[in-house]
Amino acid sequence: MHPLLRFTQDLFEPFEAPAPVDIARAAPKKVAKKRLPSSKGVAPVVPVASVPTPPAGPFEPGQPLPQAIAPVSYSHPQATREVRLDGAVVRYAFARGKRRTIGFVVGPDGLAVRAPRWTPLYEVDAALQEKAGWILRKLHETRERVTRQEHAQVEWAQGAEFPFLGDTVRIALDAAHGFSAKGAALDEVPDADGVRQLRVALPQTASPTQIRDAVQAWLMRQAKALFVQRLDHFAPLLQVQWKKLSLSNAGTRWGSAKSDGSIRLNWRLIHFRQEIVDYVVAHELSHLRVMDHSPRFWDTVRTVVPDYAELRHSLKDPAIPKW
């Protein structure tokens, strides 16, 4: 072939990158040569590797990432409106009421929005866009918290485990009721696995509901006794006096206080270690001095619980059973 023709042909042939070189020496292999069919006096035809044919039609670039990936979505079970916030689809429950401003609440069900009766919808949409970062962060945190709670669910049966004051407790059914306490009793000494057993006065044939109710009753008794003890401990330090204690079973609120000295504490706090319980108790007692969350209030809490900020954060990430 003429050199110029060879050079011209090379320009249009596909370029192939050289194969990587294997530095390690491999043992030689004997490969049997396959004879190609040929007829007498005719040179054999050697097959040539075919070059892939480019697809027909114009080139189409890939889709933008937000379109290629399905958008994140959050949906309230009672949703009546929908909005797109930073690429996420949020279906929220909307209601009007006697209020002066637009309010947002993010809970386990999702986003709920309340607005004054006279507020036009475009102002609600503008407020949602303004608060988009906060709303999406809260929705994401809530969804992760619910997922962790689902993983922390207890199958109420012999050997089931649950958290108690930050430690793990294991259920041991004891039909003979071989202990003096009412309903259930916690072993003082851990077993070989380092876990304390809660002996519940129920037979092995007890249903999950019976076991769950017996454990819950025991936990509520423990919670009330501990709360009274910690209230009596912190009240003199804060120079306040509490009058009445009630146990709460709220889904997202750990405690409340009234100016008359009434305190409500969520019994599920008993799942957390005592330092976190102390923070909540001190928090509610501090409201008997300062009924808001002003800097003065937090200064009051700090006098008895200096690390309250860290303990407060621990309450936002609970991996405790959902009752």
mmCIF file of C-alpha atoms in Angstrom:
data_model
loop_
_atom_site.group_PDB
_atom_site.id
_atom_site.type_symbol
_atom_site.label_atom_id
_atom_site.label_comp_id
_atom_site.label_asym_id
_atom_site.label_seq_id
_atom_site.Cartn_x
_atom_site.Cartn_y
_atom_site.Cartn_z
ATOM 1 C CA MET A 1 0.000 0.000 0.000
ATOM 2 C CA HIS A 2 1.257 3.470 -0.858
ATOM 3 C CA PRO A 3 2.543 5.243 2.308
ATOM 4 C CA LEU A 4 0.322 8.278 1.737
ATOM 5 C CA LEU A 5 -2.733 6.063 1.342
ATOM 6 C CA ARG A 6 -1.825 4.178 4.527
ATOM 7 C CA PHE A 7 -1.503 7.457 6.448
ATOM 8 C CA THR A 8 -4.856 8.690 5.153
ATOM 9 C CA GLN A 9 -6.579 5.454 6.105
ATOM 10 C CA ASP A 10 -5.151 5.611 9.622
ATOM 11 C CA LEU A 11 -6.830 8.948 10.192
ATOM 12 C CA PHE A 12 -10.281 7.389 9.801
ATOM 13 C CA GLU A 13 -9.752 4.112 11.642
ATOM 14 C CA PRO A 14 -10.946 3.954 15.249
ATOM 15 C CA PHE A 15 -8.324 4.599 17.899
ATOM 16 C CA GLU A 16 -7.875 1.914 20.530
ATOM 17 C CA ALA A 17 -5.969 2.546 23.746
ATOM 18 C CA PRO A 18 -3.148 0.085 24.294
ATOM 19 C CA ALA A 19 -3.962 -2.738 26.658
ATOM 20 C CA PRO A 20 -2.341 -2.471 30.117
ATOM 21 C CA VAL A 21 0.913 -4.314 30.470
ATOM 22 C CA ASP A 22 1.014 -7.134 32.971
ATOM 23 C CA ILE A 23 4.435 -6.829 34.571
ATOM 24 C CA ALA A 24 4.253 -10.167 36.352
ATOM 25 C CA ARG A 25 5.605 -13.037 34.298
ATOM 26 C CA ALA A 26 3.090 -15.792 33.727
ATOM 27 C CA ALA A 27 3.884 -19.376 32.923
ATOM 28 C CA PRO A 28 3.655 -19.970 29.152
ATOM 29 C CA LYS A 29 0.602 -21.811 27.896
ATOM 30 C CA LYS A 30 0.417 -24.150 24.935
ATOM 31 C CA VAL A 31 -2.487 -23.118 22.826
ATOM 32 C CA ALA A 32 -3.528 -25.364 19.953
ATOM 33 C CA LYS A 33 -3.770 -23.450 16.729
ATOM 34 C CA LYS A 34 -7.041 -23.803 14.923
ATOM 35 C CA ARG A 35 -6.596 -24.233 11.219
ATOM 36 C CA LEU A 36 -8.902 -22.116 9.148
ATOM 37 C CA PRO A 37 -10.645 -23.837 6.246
ATOM 38 C CA SER A 38 -9.005 -23.276 2.905
ATOM 39 C CA SER A 39 -9.180 -24.656 -0.563
ATOM 40 C CA LYS A 40 -6.185 -25.740 -2.529
ATOM 41 C CA GLY A 41 -4.341 -22.810 -4.031
ATOM 42 C CA VAL A 42 -6.474 -20.231 -2.177
ATOM 43 C CA ALA A 43 -5.154 -18.332 0.840
ATOM 44 C CA PRO A 44 -7.251 -18.714 3.973
ATOM 45 C CA VAL A 45 -9.522 -15.803 4.883
ATOM 46 C CA VAL A 46 -8.721 -14.356 8.329
ATOM 47 C CA PRO A 47 -11.784 -12.837 10.060
ATOM 48 C CA VAL A 48 -11.447 -9.166 10.982
ATOM 49 C CA ALA A 49 -12.940 -7.810 14.203
ATOM 50 C CA SER A 50 -15.978 -5.731 13.385
ATOM 51 C CA VAL A 51 -16.131 -2.072 14.427
ATOM 52 C CA PRO A 52 -19.293 -1.142 16.394
ATOM 53 C CA THR A 53 -21.682 0.950 14.372
ATOM 54 C CA PRO A 54 -22.597 4.250 16.064
ATOM 55 C CA PRO A 55 -26.289 4.528 16.955
ATOM 56 C CA ALA A 56 -28.512 6.250 14.459
ATOM 57 C CA GLY A 57 -30.102 9.609 15.252
ATOM 58 C CA PRO A 58 -28.819 12.792 16.894
ATOM 59 C CA PHE A 59 -26.854 12.663 20.160
ATOM 60 C CA GLU A 60 -28.983 13.223 23.282
ATOM 61 C CA PRO A 61 -27.182 14.328 26.449
ATOM 62 C CA GLY A 62 -28.070 12.726 29.797
ATOM 63 C CA GLN A 63 -30.892 14.092 31.926
ATOM 64 C CA PRO A 64 -30.098 16.617 34.650
ATOM 65 C CA LEU A 65 -29.600 14.965 38.043
ATOM 66 C CA PRO A 66 -32.813 16.306 39.670
ATOM 67 C CA GLN A 67 -34.824 14.796 36.799
ATOM 68 C CA ALA A 68 -32.921 11.517 36.686
ATOM 69 C CA ILE A 69 -33.446 10.843 40.402
ATOM 70 C CA ALA A 70 -36.945 10.585 41.850
ATOM 71 C CA PRO A 71 -37.570 13.587 44.158
ATOM 72 C CA VAL A 72 -37.841 13.048 47.897
ATOM 73 C CA SER A 73 -41.443 13.217 49.040
ATOM 74 C CA TYR A 74 -43.168 13.679 52.389
ATOM 75 C CA SER A 75 -46.905 13.210 52.778
ATOM 76 C CA HIS A 76 -49.133 13.970 55.753
ATOM 77 C CA PRO A 77 -52.016 11.454 56.093
ATOM 78 C CA GLN A 78 -54.451 14.399 56.188
ATOM 79 C CA ALA A 79 -52.728 16.418 53.455
ATOM 80 C CA THR A 80 -54.860 18.933 51.566
ATOM 81 C CA ARG A 81 -52.150 20.929 49.767
ATOM 82 C CA GLU A 82 -48.838 20.216 48.072
ATOM 83 C CA VAL A 83 -45.679 22.273 47.566
ATOM 84 C CA ARG A 84 -42.218 21.680 46.091
ATOM 85 C CA LEU A 85 -39.424 22.815 48.404
ATOM 86 C CA ASP A 86 -35.865 22.669 47.054
ATOM 87 C CA GLY A 87 -36.772 19.742 44.809
ATOM 88 C CA ALA A 88 -38.696 17.822 47.490
ATOM 89 C CA VAL A 89 -42.440 17.256 47.198
ATOM 90 C CA VAL A 90 -44.211 18.031 50.477
ATOM 91 C CA ARG A 91 -47.903 17.247 50.915
ATOM 92 C CA TYR A 92 -49.095 18.958 54.080
ATOM 93 C CA ALA A 93 -52.205 19.361 56.185
ATOM 94 C CA PHE A 94 -53.515 22.919 55.921
ATOM 95 C CA ALA A 95 -56.043 24.628 58.158
ATOM 96 C CA ARG A 96 -57.111 28.138 59.064
ATOM 97 C CA GLY A 97 -57.833 29.349 62.547
ATOM 98 C CA LYS A 98 -57.819 32.204 65.017
ATOM 99 C CA ARG A 99 -54.158 33.123 64.951
ATOM 100 C CA ARG A 100 -52.067 36.101 63.910
ATOM 101 C CA THR A 101 -49.224 34.391 62.071
ATOM 102 C CA ILE A 102 -48.592 31.362 59.860
ATOM 103 C CA GLY A 103 -47.468 28.395 61.946
ATOM 104 C CA PHE A 104 -45.577 25.236 60.990
ATOM 105 C CA VAL A 105 -45.558 21.982 62.955
ATOM 106 C CA VAL A 106 -43.475 18.959 61.924
ATOM 107 C CA GLY A 107 -44.465 15.743 63.686
ATOM 108 C CA PRO A 108 -44.394 12.001 63.064
ATOM 109 C CA ASP A 109 -47.194 12.388 60.498
ATOM 110 C CA GLY A 110 -45.427 15.134 58.554
ATOM 111 C CA LEU A 111 -45.956 18.869 58.067
ATOM 112 C CA ALA A 112 -49.038 20.703 59.320
ATOM 113 C CA VAL A 113 -49.588 24.396 58.474
ATOM 114 C CA ARG A 114 -52.053 26.759 60.143
ATOM 115 C CA ALA A 115 -52.749 30.268 58.929
ATOM 116 C CA PRO A 116 -55.041 33.172 59.864
ATOM 117 C CA ARG A 117 -58.390 33.203 58.084
ATOM 118 C CA TRP A 118 -57.543 36.336 56.109
ATOM 119 C CA THR A 119 -54.114 35.197 54.831
ATOM 120 C CA PRO A 120 -54.079 34.591 51.037
ATOM 121 C CA LEU A 121 -52.614 31.335 49.796
ATOM 122 C CA TYR A 122 -49.754 33.023 47.944
ATOM 123 C CA GLU A 123 -48.494 34.335 51.288
ATOM 124 C CA VAL A 124 -48.651 30.798 52.705
ATOM 125 C CA ASP A 125 -46.623 29.551 49.741
ATOM 126 C CA ALA A 126 -44.079 32.329 50.194
ATOM 127 C CA ALA A 127 -43.732 31.509 53.890
ATOM 128 C CA LEU A 128 -43.179 27.839 53.039
ATOM 129 C CA GLN A 129 -40.409 28.722 50.593
ATOM 130 C CA GLU A 130 -38.798 31.011 53.162
ATOM 131 C CA LYS A 131 -38.803 28.220 55.753
ATOM 132 C CA ALA A 132 -37.916 25.467 53.233
ATOM 133 C CA GLY A 133 -34.540 24.639 54.785
ATOM 134 C CA TRP A 134 -35.941 24.316 58.302
ATOM 135 C CA ILE A 135 -38.991 22.331 57.151
ATOM 136 C CA LEU A 136 -36.980 19.819 55.104
ATOM 137 C CA ARG A 137 -34.420 19.360 57.878
ATOM 138 C CA LYS A 138 -37.168 18.653 60.418
ATOM 139 C CA LEU A 139 -39.005 16.295 58.068
ATOM 140 C CA HIS A 140 -35.777 14.378 57.402
ATOM 141 C CA GLU A 141 -34.915 14.181 61.110
ATOM 142 C CA THR A 142 -38.434 13.038 61.961
ATOM 143 C CA ARG A 143 -38.411 10.351 59.279
ATOM 144 C CA GLU A 144 -35.054 9.025 60.500
ATOM 145 C CA ARG A 145 -36.299 9.058 64.100
ATOM 146 C CA VAL A 146 -39.429 7.118 63.165
ATOM 147 C CA THR A 147 -37.294 4.587 61.273
ATOM 148 C CA ARG A 148 -35.037 4.096 64.298
ATOM 149 C CA GLN A 149 -38.076 3.695 66.528
ATOM 150 C CA GLU A 150 -39.483 1.049 64.198
ATOM 151 C CA HIS A 151 -36.204 -0.854 64.418
ATOM 152 C CA ALA A 152 -36.342 -0.529 68.196
ATOM 153 C CA GLN A 153 -39.747 -2.161 68.458
ATOM 154 C CA VAL A 154 -39.995 -4.973 70.978
ATOM 155 C CA GLU A 155 -41.530 -8.350 70.197
ATOM 156 C CA TRP A 156 -43.140 -8.974 73.562
ATOM 157 C CA ALA A 157 -42.118 -12.519 74.435
ATOM 158 C CA GLN A 158 -39.746 -14.508 76.631
ATOM 159 C CA GLY A 159 -36.220 -13.129 76.194
ATOM 160 C CA ALA A 160 -37.265 -9.815 74.620
ATOM 161 C CA GLU A 161 -35.051 -6.847 75.497
ATOM 162 C CA PHE A 162 -35.801 -3.145 76.052
ATOM 163 C CA PRO A 163 -33.963 -0.097 77.463
ATOM 164 C CA PHE A 164 -34.365 0.902 81.104
ATOM 165 C CA LEU A 165 -32.460 3.940 82.437
ATOM 166 C CA GLY A 166 -29.999 3.575 79.575
ATOM 167 C CA ASP A 167 -29.276 -0.108 80.195
ATOM 168 C CA THR A 168 -30.650 -3.215 78.509
ATOM 169 C CA VAL A 169 -33.184 -5.342 80.393
ATOM 170 C CA ARG A 170 -34.320 -8.828 79.332
ATOM 171 C CA ILE A 171 -37.774 -10.265 80.004
ATOM 172 C CA ALA A 172 -37.949 -13.553 81.934
ATOM 173 C CA LEU A 173 -41.432 -14.975 82.428
ATOM 174 C CA ASP A 174 -41.913 -16.406 85.920
ATOM 175 C CA ALA A 175 -45.263 -18.143 86.379
ATOM 176 C CA ALA A 176 -44.386 -19.110 89.968
ATOM 177 C CA HIS A 177 -44.046 -15.428 90.881
ATOM 178 C CA GLY A 178 -40.882 -16.199 92.791
ATOM 179 C CA PHE A 179 -40.371 -12.651 94.049
ATOM 180 C CA SER A 180 -42.029 -10.332 96.533
ATOM 181 C CA ALA A 181 -42.683 -7.314 94.298
ATOM 182 C CA LYS A 182 -45.976 -6.661 92.527
ATOM 183 C CA GLY A 183 -46.249 -7.904 88.949
ATOM 184 C CA ALA A 184 -42.542 -7.885 88.097
ATOM 185 C CA ALA A 185 -39.119 -7.455 89.665
ATOM 186 C CA LEU A 186 -35.704 -6.569 88.272
ATOM 187 C CA ASP A 187 -32.737 -8.749 89.214
ATOM 188 C CA GLU A 188 -30.017 -6.925 91.079
ATOM 189 C CA VAL A 189 -27.210 -8.950 89.505
ATOM 190 C CA PRO A 190 -26.765 -9.182 85.699
ATOM 191 C CA ASP A 191 -26.715 -12.594 84.035
ATOM 192 C CA ALA A 192 -23.752 -14.147 82.202
ATOM 193 C CA ASP A 193 -24.328 -11.763 79.258
ATOM 194 C CA GLY A 194 -24.159 -8.735 81.531
ATOM 195 C CA VAL A 195 -27.909 -8.081 81.162
ATOM 196 C CA ARG A 196 -30.328 -7.751 84.079
ATOM 197 C CA GLN A 197 -33.525 -9.769 83.851
ATOM 198 C CA LEU A 198 -36.972 -8.457 84.560
ATOM 199 C CA ARG A 199 -38.944 -11.327 86.068
ATOM 200 C CA VAL A 200 -42.579 -10.972 85.057
ATOM 201 C CA ALA A 201 -45.290 -12.934 86.879
ATOM 202 C CA LEU A 202 -46.763 -14.497 83.747
ATOM 203 C CA PRO A 203 -46.732 -18.039 82.313
ATOM 204 C CA GLN A 204 -44.841 -19.028 79.178
ATOM 205 C CA THR A 205 -48.187 -19.121 77.359
ATOM 206 C CA ALA A 206 -48.863 -15.427 77.992
ATOM 207 C CA SER A 207 -49.818 -13.391 74.923
ATOM 208 C CA PRO A 208 -47.680 -10.492 73.648
ATOM 209 C CA THR A 209 -50.349 -8.040 74.830
ATOM 210 C CA GLN A 210 -50.300 -9.466 78.361
ATOM 211 C CA ILE A 211 -46.504 -9.256 78.508
ATOM 212 C CA ARG A 212 -46.468 -5.748 77.095
ATOM 213 C CA ASP A 213 -49.070 -4.496 79.591
ATOM 214 C CA ALA A 214 -47.258 -6.080 82.547
ATOM 215 C CA VAL A 215 -43.926 -4.529 81.527
ATOM 216 C CA GLN A 216 -45.507 -1.139 80.883
ATOM 217 C CA ALA A 217 -47.180 -1.156 84.313
ATOM 218 C CA TRP A 218 -43.833 -1.940 85.933
ATOM 219 C CA LEU A 219 -42.067 0.794 83.962
ATOM 220 C CA MET A 220 -44.679 3.373 84.912
ATOM 221 C CA ARG A 221 -44.289 2.512 88.595
ATOM 222 C CA GLN A 222 -40.523 2.886 88.292
ATOM 223 C CA ALA A 223 -40.921 6.166 86.430
ATOM 224 C CA LYS A 224 -43.225 7.717 89.026
ATOM 225 C CA ALA A 225 -40.967 6.750 91.924
ATOM 226 C CA LEU A 226 -37.883 8.126 90.147
ATOM 227 C CA PHE A 227 -39.602 11.362 89.103
ATOM 228 C CA VAL A 228 -40.735 12.084 92.655
ATOM 229 C CA GLN A 229 -37.231 11.488 93.914
ATOM 230 C CA ARG A 230 -35.647 13.811 91.337
ATOM 231 C CA LEU A 231 -38.311 16.501 91.794
ATOM 232 C CA ASP A 232 -37.613 16.513 95.516
ATOM 233 C CA HIS A 233 -33.879 16.732 94.750
ATOM 234 C CA PHE A 234 -33.967 19.684 92.331
ATOM 235 C CA ALA A 235 -36.847 21.756 93.760
ATOM 236 C CA PRO A 236 -34.874 23.068 96.776
ATOM 237 C CA LEU A 237 -31.879 23.817 94.556
ATOM 238 C CA LEU A 238 -34.078 25.944 92.296
ATOM 239 C CA GLN A 239 -35.986 27.411 95.252
ATOM 240 C CA VAL A 240 -39.355 26.290 93.920
ATOM 241 C CA GLN A 241 -42.083 23.962 95.183
ATOM 242 C CA TRP A 242 -43.967 21.490 93.068
ATOM 243 C CA LYS A 243 -47.518 20.503 94.056
ATOM 244 C CA LYS A 244 -48.661 17.665 91.826
ATOM 245 C CA LEU A 245 -47.087 15.085 89.483
ATOM 246 C CA SER A 246 -48.933 13.462 86.572
ATOM 247 C CA LEU A 247 -47.576 10.902 84.133
ATOM 248 C CA SER A 248 -47.911 11.689 80.447
ATOM 249 C CA ASN A 249 -47.907 9.454 77.370
ATOM 250 C CA ALA A 250 -47.462 12.211 74.776
ATOM 251 C CA GLY A 251 -45.873 11.290 71.477
ATOM 252 C CA THR A 252 -43.369 14.146 71.197
ATOM 253 C CA ARG A 253 -43.547 16.139 74.453
ATOM 254 C CA TRP A 254 -41.449 15.059 77.412
ATOM 255 C CA GLY A 255 -42.871 17.339 80.067
ATOM 256 C CA SER A 256 -44.839 20.440 80.991
ATOM 257 C CA ALA A 257 -45.333 22.713 83.989
ATOM 258 C CA LYS A 258 -48.017 25.092 85.228
ATOM 259 C CA SER A 259 -47.582 28.114 87.416
ATOM 260 C CA ASP A 260 -49.662 26.430 90.145
ATOM 261 C CA GLY A 261 -46.882 23.851 90.641
ATOM 262 C CA SER A 262 -48.400 21.037 88.574
ATOM 263 C CA ILE A 263 -45.805 18.968 86.702
ATOM 264 C CA ARG A 264 -46.425 16.462 83.894
ATOM 265 C CA LEU A 265 -43.629 14.099 82.869
ATOM 266 C CA ASN A 266 -43.661 11.481 80.144
ATOM 267 C CA TRP A 267 -43.264 8.037 81.702
ATOM 268 C CA ARG A 268 -41.255 6.880 78.657
ATOM 269 C CA LEU A 269 -38.362 8.975 79.966
ATOM 270 C CA ILE A 270 -37.588 5.902 82.071
ATOM 271 C CA HIS A 271 -35.958 4.391 78.983
ATOM 272 C CA PHE A 272 -33.212 7.062 79.057
ATOM 273 C CA ARG A 273 -30.245 7.233 81.387
ATOM 274 C CA GLN A 274 -30.813 9.198 84.596
ATOM 275 C CA GLU A 275 -28.816 12.260 83.494
ATOM 276 C CA ILE A 276 -31.377 12.891 80.743
ATOM 277 C CA VAL A 277 -34.261 12.372 83.175
ATOM 278 C CA ASP A 278 -32.638 14.910 85.506
ATOM 279 C CA TYR A 279 -32.461 17.462 82.702
ATOM 280 C CA VAL A 280 -36.185 17.152 81.925
ATOM 281 C CA VAL A 281 -37.107 17.367 85.618
ATOM 282 C CA ALA A 282 -34.914 20.443 86.107
ATOM 283 C CA HIS A 283 -36.309 21.961 82.909
ATOM 284 C CA GLU A 284 -39.905 21.741 84.105
ATOM 285 C CA LEU A 285 -39.084 22.926 87.612
ATOM 286 C CA SER A 286 -37.252 25.926 86.132
ATOM 287 C CA HIS A 287 -40.526 26.925 84.495
ATOM 288 C CA LEU A 288 -41.924 27.510 87.962
ATOM 289 C CA ARG A 289 -39.520 30.437 88.097
ATOM 290 C CA VAL A 290 -39.500 31.483 84.414
ATOM 291 C CA MET A 291 -42.524 30.464 82.334
ATOM 292 C CA ASP A 292 -40.898 31.015 78.935
ATOM 293 C CA HIS A 293 -37.728 29.927 77.133
ATOM 294 C CA SER A 294 -35.893 33.218 77.393
ATOM 295 C CA PRO A 295 -32.138 33.434 78.136
ATOM 296 C CA ARG A 296 -33.060 33.902 81.790
ATOM 297 C CA PHE A 297 -34.839 30.544 81.744
ATOM 298 C CA TRP A 298 -31.845 28.691 80.294
ATOM 299 C CA ASP A 299 -29.564 30.396 82.808
ATOM 300 C CA THR A 300 -31.816 28.981 85.519
ATOM 301 C CA VAL A 301 -31.567 25.463 84.097
ATOM 302 C CA ARG A 302 -27.791 25.801 83.823
ATOM 303 C CA THR A 303 -27.447 26.443 87.555
ATOM 304 C CA VAL A 304 -28.434 22.833 88.309
ATOM 305 C CA VAL A 305 -27.667 21.046 85.005
ATOM 306 C CA PRO A 306 -24.574 22.694 83.453
ATOM 307 C CA ASP A 307 -24.484 20.303 80.456
ATOM 308 C CA TYR A 308 -28.184 20.697 79.675
ATOM 309 C CA ALA A 309 -27.551 21.464 75.973
ATOM 310 C CA GLU A 310 -25.943 18.080 75.326
ATOM 311 C CA LEU A 311 -28.608 16.233 77.299
ATOM 312 C CA ARG A 312 -31.359 18.141 75.524
ATOM 313 C CA HIS A 313 -29.936 17.056 72.163
ATOM 314 C CA SER A 314 -30.028 13.405 73.264
ATOM 315 C CA LEU A 315 -33.802 13.655 73.618
ATOM 316 C CA LYS A 316 -34.111 14.533 69.932
ATOM 317 C CA ASP A 317 -32.609 11.241 68.819
ATOM 318 C CA PRO A 318 -34.427 8.586 70.814
ATOM 319 C CA ALA A 319 -34.069 4.941 69.790
ATOM 320 C CA ILE A 320 -36.655 3.773 72.306
ATOM 321 C CA PRO A 321 -39.708 1.539 71.845
ATOM 322 C CA LYS A 322 -42.837 3.177 70.490
ATOM 323 C CA TRP A 323 -45.670 2.323 72.868
#
